[in-house]
Amino acid sequence: MAGEILIKPDLQFVKRVMAAGGDTVKQCYQCDTCSVVCNLTPDQKPFPRKEMLQAQWGLKEVLSDPDIWLCHQCSDCTVYCPRGANPGEVLAVLRQMTIEKYATPPLLAKAVGDPKFLPLLILFPMVLLFLALKLTGHWNIPEGTIVYSKLFPTLLVDFIFVPAFFFAVAVLAKGVMAFWQDINAPHPWRVKVEGNLVGNLIATLQDIIFHNRFRTCETTYTRSTNHLFLVFGFIFLLIVTTWGFLNEWVLHNEPPYFLLSPLKLLAMAGTASLLYGIWNIVKERQANAAKAGYGSYYDWFLIYVIFTVGATGLLAWLFRLVGIRILAYPTYFLHLTAVFMLFFYAPYTKMAHIVYRTVAMLHARMSGRGF
Ligand code: SF4
Ligand code: SF4
């Protein structure tokens, strides 16, 4: 019959949702309270009730549902759910599984979500950096004034980090293009996109950069402000990295830079913003754990990596200022390890939400869903 939808439930999928942290999904009895209280959901085809149903029934297509990315995990729905089904957390699990689905290789995404593999994920960049130092004859604490390029010459850093960065960009691009294709594939539940892609993308990015939608959350309202600090911290540090790269390759102006140089000041502002944001996110998660959930290992993996990047960056700077070589260089080594983890694993961690959420918000805007 025309218009019929063939439903293919997958029990293994339900078990995976439950094992990954969505163990409450079966408690949902479809009352729709969650969709009513959610301030972010569109009027047409609202979430998260329909996603709870799809997850309960083992409908894997939910992983190609852009709506799971329109949720900012504010937990308003979790607070009001009369069955304790934790819809906010279930959607977070579905996003994690989506990242896993579109990542290449998916095994690495599975490893990022499994605490058993944490030692390996830390060891990989450490061994890589160690080998780089050993093979280039730099595996010693340099004498004299502390200058980090004495340990890791800029060329060596570029040699490791530039390919790691482009690897992450390529994996993310491949994943997000497949996601875009899937969310636009013909399906009775899907909505069609129309309009100017570039104009809508600019409007979407404006919305994201100022967290306009994120700010409408209630239960964890402060999360949007703290997240904003984090975003601006990253933007500042991205400018610093690009500036440093241009200094090195175009202007041939090698570090160290003097303490109050604009580059250093921007780096300090970025680090401070990053640390302030992540520190408050940790505190806010702990304070709201009883009503909004504590978050999964997958959430905390990224939080700890970002925190380590900020903390080791700050400590490496302080140890250099006070001249403690024996602490400064090892801290810098740890800092580079954390930075590598942040970038290289980005397509497999919650960091990937930057591109998937952007694409989903763009899709919502272009399909007239009130964005
Ligand atoms: S998740 Fe909770 S609030 Fe939402 S439909 Fe299910 S039972 Fe109702
Ligand atoms: S966590 Fe917040 S944004 Fe996400 S579905 Fe629930 S109420 Fe909506």
PDB file of N, CA, C and O in Angstrom, residues 3 6 13 19 44 70 77 105 124 126 145 149 152 158 193 195 198 214 219 243 255 275 288 307 310 326 359 361:
ATOM      1  N   GLY A   3       2.402   4.744   0.887  1.00  0.00           N
ATOM      2  CA  GLY A   3       2.526   5.478   2.138  1.00  0.00           C
ATOM      3  C   GLY A   3       2.870   4.602   3.336  1.00  0.00           C
ATOM      4  O   GLY A   3       3.066   5.101   4.425  1.00  0.00           O
ATOM      5  N   LEU A   6       7.860   0.429   6.171  1.00  0.00           N
ATOM      6  CA  LEU A   6       8.256  -0.887   6.645  1.00  0.00           C
ATOM      7  C   LEU A   6       9.207  -0.698   7.832  1.00  0.00           C
ATOM      8  O   LEU A   6      10.283  -0.121   7.700  1.00  0.00           O
ATOM      9  N   PHE A  13      20.508  -3.077  18.341  1.00  0.00           N
ATOM     10  CA  PHE A  13      20.630  -1.621  18.403  1.00  0.00           C
ATOM     11  C   PHE A  13      20.096  -1.111  19.750  1.00  0.00           C
ATOM     12  O   PHE A  13      20.723  -0.279  20.402  1.00  0.00           O
ATOM     13  N   ALA A  19      23.347  -0.046  26.606  1.00  0.00           N
ATOM     14  CA  ALA A  19      24.693  -0.261  27.155  1.00  0.00           C
ATOM     15  C   ALA A  19      25.523   1.013  27.132  1.00  0.00           C
ATOM     16  O   ALA A  19      26.365   1.239  27.999  1.00  0.00           O
ATOM     17  N   GLN A  44       6.632  21.603  14.348  1.00  0.00           N
ATOM     18  CA  GLN A  44       6.357  20.470  13.462  1.00  0.00           C
ATOM     19  C   GLN A  44       7.318  19.329  13.760  1.00  0.00           C
ATOM     20  O   GLN A  44       8.521  19.541  13.876  1.00  0.00           O
ATOM     21  N   LEU A  70      19.709  18.926  17.195  1.00  0.00           N
ATOM     22  CA  LEU A  70      19.128  20.232  17.545  1.00  0.00           C
ATOM     23  C   LEU A  70      19.005  20.362  19.060  1.00  0.00           C
ATOM     24  O   LEU A  70      18.779  21.434  19.596  1.00  0.00           O
ATOM     25  N   CYS A  77      13.857  18.295  29.599  1.00  0.00           N
ATOM     26  CA  CYS A  77      12.963  17.144  29.402  1.00  0.00           C
ATOM     27  C   CYS A  77      13.219  16.061  30.441  1.00  0.00           C
ATOM     28  O   CYS A  77      12.282  15.441  30.949  1.00  0.00           O
ATOM     29  N   PRO A 105      38.215   5.184  10.995  1.00  0.00           N
ATOM     30  CA  PRO A 105      37.512   3.919  11.128  1.00  0.00           C
ATOM     31  C   PRO A 105      36.593   3.957  12.356  1.00  0.00           C
ATOM     32  O   PRO A 105      36.968   4.554  13.377  1.00  0.00           O
ATOM     33  N   PHE A 124      49.418   6.393  22.677  1.00  0.00           N
ATOM     34  CA  PHE A 124      49.733   6.586  21.254  1.00  0.00           C
ATOM     35  C   PHE A 124      50.445   7.929  20.992  1.00  0.00           C
ATOM     36  O   PHE A 124      51.559   7.943  20.449  1.00  0.00           O
ATOM     37  N   MET A 126      51.911   9.841  23.146  1.00  0.00           N
ATOM     38  CA  MET A 126      53.138   9.931  23.953  1.00  0.00           C
ATOM     39  C   MET A 126      54.289   9.203  23.259  1.00  0.00           C
ATOM     40  O   MET A 126      55.404   9.720  23.168  1.00  0.00           O
ATOM     41  N   THR A 145      68.364  29.025  29.119  1.00  0.00           N
ATOM     42  CA  THR A 145      67.027  29.636  29.190  1.00  0.00           C
ATOM     43  C   THR A 145      65.978  28.674  28.631  1.00  0.00           C
ATOM     44  O   THR A 145      66.227  27.972  27.646  1.00  0.00           O
ATOM     45  N   SER A 149      61.100  25.585  21.897  1.00  0.00           N
ATOM     46  CA  SER A 149      61.524  25.121  20.564  1.00  0.00           C
ATOM     47  C   SER A 149      62.915  24.472  20.609  1.00  0.00           C
ATOM     48  O   SER A 149      63.341  23.872  19.637  1.00  0.00           O
ATOM     49  N   PHE A 152      61.329  20.858  21.237  1.00  0.00           N
ATOM     50  CA  PHE A 152      60.548  20.519  20.036  1.00  0.00           C
ATOM     51  C   PHE A 152      60.745  21.633  19.014  1.00  0.00           C
ATOM     52  O   PHE A 152      60.018  22.629  19.049  1.00  0.00           O
ATOM     53  N   ASP A 158      55.401  20.976  13.570  1.00  0.00           N
ATOM     54  CA  ASP A 158      54.582  21.041  12.345  1.00  0.00           C
ATOM     55  C   ASP A 158      54.501  19.675  11.676  1.00  0.00           C
ATOM     56  O   ASP A 158      53.447  19.279  11.169  1.00  0.00           O
ATOM     57  N   VAL A 193      14.903  20.327   2.022  1.00  0.00           N
ATOM     58  CA  VAL A 193      15.564  21.619   2.221  1.00  0.00           C
ATOM     59  C   VAL A 193      15.443  22.462   0.961  1.00  0.00           C
ATOM     60  O   VAL A 193      15.389  21.930  -0.143  1.00  0.00           O
ATOM     61  N   GLY A 195      16.379  26.817  -0.580  1.00  0.00           N
ATOM     62  CA  GLY A 195      16.933  28.140  -0.269  1.00  0.00           C
ATOM     63  C   GLY A 195      18.424  28.195  -0.529  1.00  0.00           C
ATOM     64  O   GLY A 195      19.051  27.233  -0.966  1.00  0.00           O
ATOM     65  N   VAL A 198      24.643  29.162   1.136  1.00  0.00           N
ATOM     66  CA  VAL A 198      25.655  30.017   1.778  1.00  0.00           C
ATOM     67  C   VAL A 198      24.990  31.001   2.752  1.00  0.00           C
ATOM     68  O   VAL A 198      25.421  31.163   3.906  1.00  0.00           O
ATOM     69  N   PHE A 214      20.833  27.944  22.361  1.00  0.00           N
ATOM     70  CA  PHE A 214      21.333  27.311  23.586  1.00  0.00           C
ATOM     71  C   PHE A 214      20.841  28.088  24.819  1.00  0.00           C
ATOM     72  O   PHE A 214      20.523  27.511  25.858  1.00  0.00           O
ATOM     73  N   THR A 219      16.917  24.437  32.744  1.00  0.00           N
ATOM     74  CA  THR A 219      17.520  23.701  33.864  1.00  0.00           C
ATOM     75  C   THR A 219      19.015  23.965  33.978  1.00  0.00           C
ATOM     76  O   THR A 219      19.554  24.176  35.062  1.00  0.00           O
ATOM     77  N   TRP A 243      48.336  32.490  13.523  1.00  0.00           N
ATOM     78  CA  TRP A 243      49.263  33.633  13.566  1.00  0.00           C
ATOM     79  C   TRP A 243      50.706  33.120  13.714  1.00  0.00           C
ATOM     80  O   TRP A 243      51.619  33.552  12.995  1.00  0.00           O
ATOM     81  N   PRO A 255      59.773  31.917  17.343  1.00  0.00           N
ATOM     82  CA  PRO A 255      59.622  32.150  18.769  1.00  0.00           C
ATOM     83  C   PRO A 255      60.999  32.065  19.456  1.00  0.00           C
ATOM     84  O   PRO A 255      61.942  31.583  18.836  1.00  0.00           O
ATOM     85  N   LEU A 275      39.934  27.657  30.244  1.00  0.00           N
ATOM     86  CA  LEU A 275      39.943  27.060  31.585  1.00  0.00           C
ATOM     87  C   LEU A 275      38.730  27.480  32.406  1.00  0.00           C
ATOM     88  O   LEU A 275      38.136  26.673  33.120  1.00  0.00           O
ATOM     89  N   ASN A 288      24.291  19.803  39.078  1.00  0.00           N
ATOM     90  CA  ASN A 288      22.993  19.410  38.517  1.00  0.00           C
ATOM     91  C   ASN A 288      22.853  17.910  38.302  1.00  0.00           C
ATOM     92  O   ASN A 288      21.893  17.465  37.662  1.00  0.00           O
ATOM     93  N   PHE A 307      40.415  20.137  29.579  1.00  0.00           N
ATOM     94  CA  PHE A 307      40.966  20.646  30.841  1.00  0.00           C
ATOM     95  C   PHE A 307      42.490  20.442  30.868  1.00  0.00           C
ATOM     96  O   PHE A 307      43.245  21.342  31.260  1.00  0.00           O
ATOM     97  N   GLY A 310      44.300  22.979  28.664  1.00  0.00           N
ATOM     98  CA  GLY A 310      44.364  24.307  29.303  1.00  0.00           C
ATOM     99  C   GLY A 310      45.326  24.316  30.481  1.00  0.00           C
ATOM    100  O   GLY A 310      46.187  25.210  30.595  1.00  0.00           O
ATOM    101  N   ILE A 326      63.240  21.574  34.917  1.00  0.00           N
ATOM    102  CA  ILE A 326      62.932  20.165  35.151  1.00  0.00           C
ATOM    103  C   ILE A 326      61.411  19.894  35.127  1.00  0.00           C
ATOM    104  O   ILE A 326      60.977  18.775  34.860  1.00  0.00           O
ATOM    105  N   VAL A 359      25.568  21.283  10.741  1.00  0.00           N
ATOM    106  CA  VAL A 359      24.867  20.775   9.561  1.00  0.00           C
ATOM    107  C   VAL A 359      23.386  20.539   9.871  1.00  0.00           C
ATOM    108  O   VAL A 359      22.501  20.870   9.071  1.00  0.00           O
ATOM    109  N   MET A 361      21.571  22.078  12.143  1.00  0.00           N
ATOM    110  CA  MET A 361      20.895  23.371  12.308  1.00  0.00           C
ATOM    111  C   MET A 361      20.673  24.034  10.951  1.00  0.00           C
ATOM    112  O   MET A 361      19.650  24.675  10.716  1.00  0.00           O
TER     113      MET A 361
END
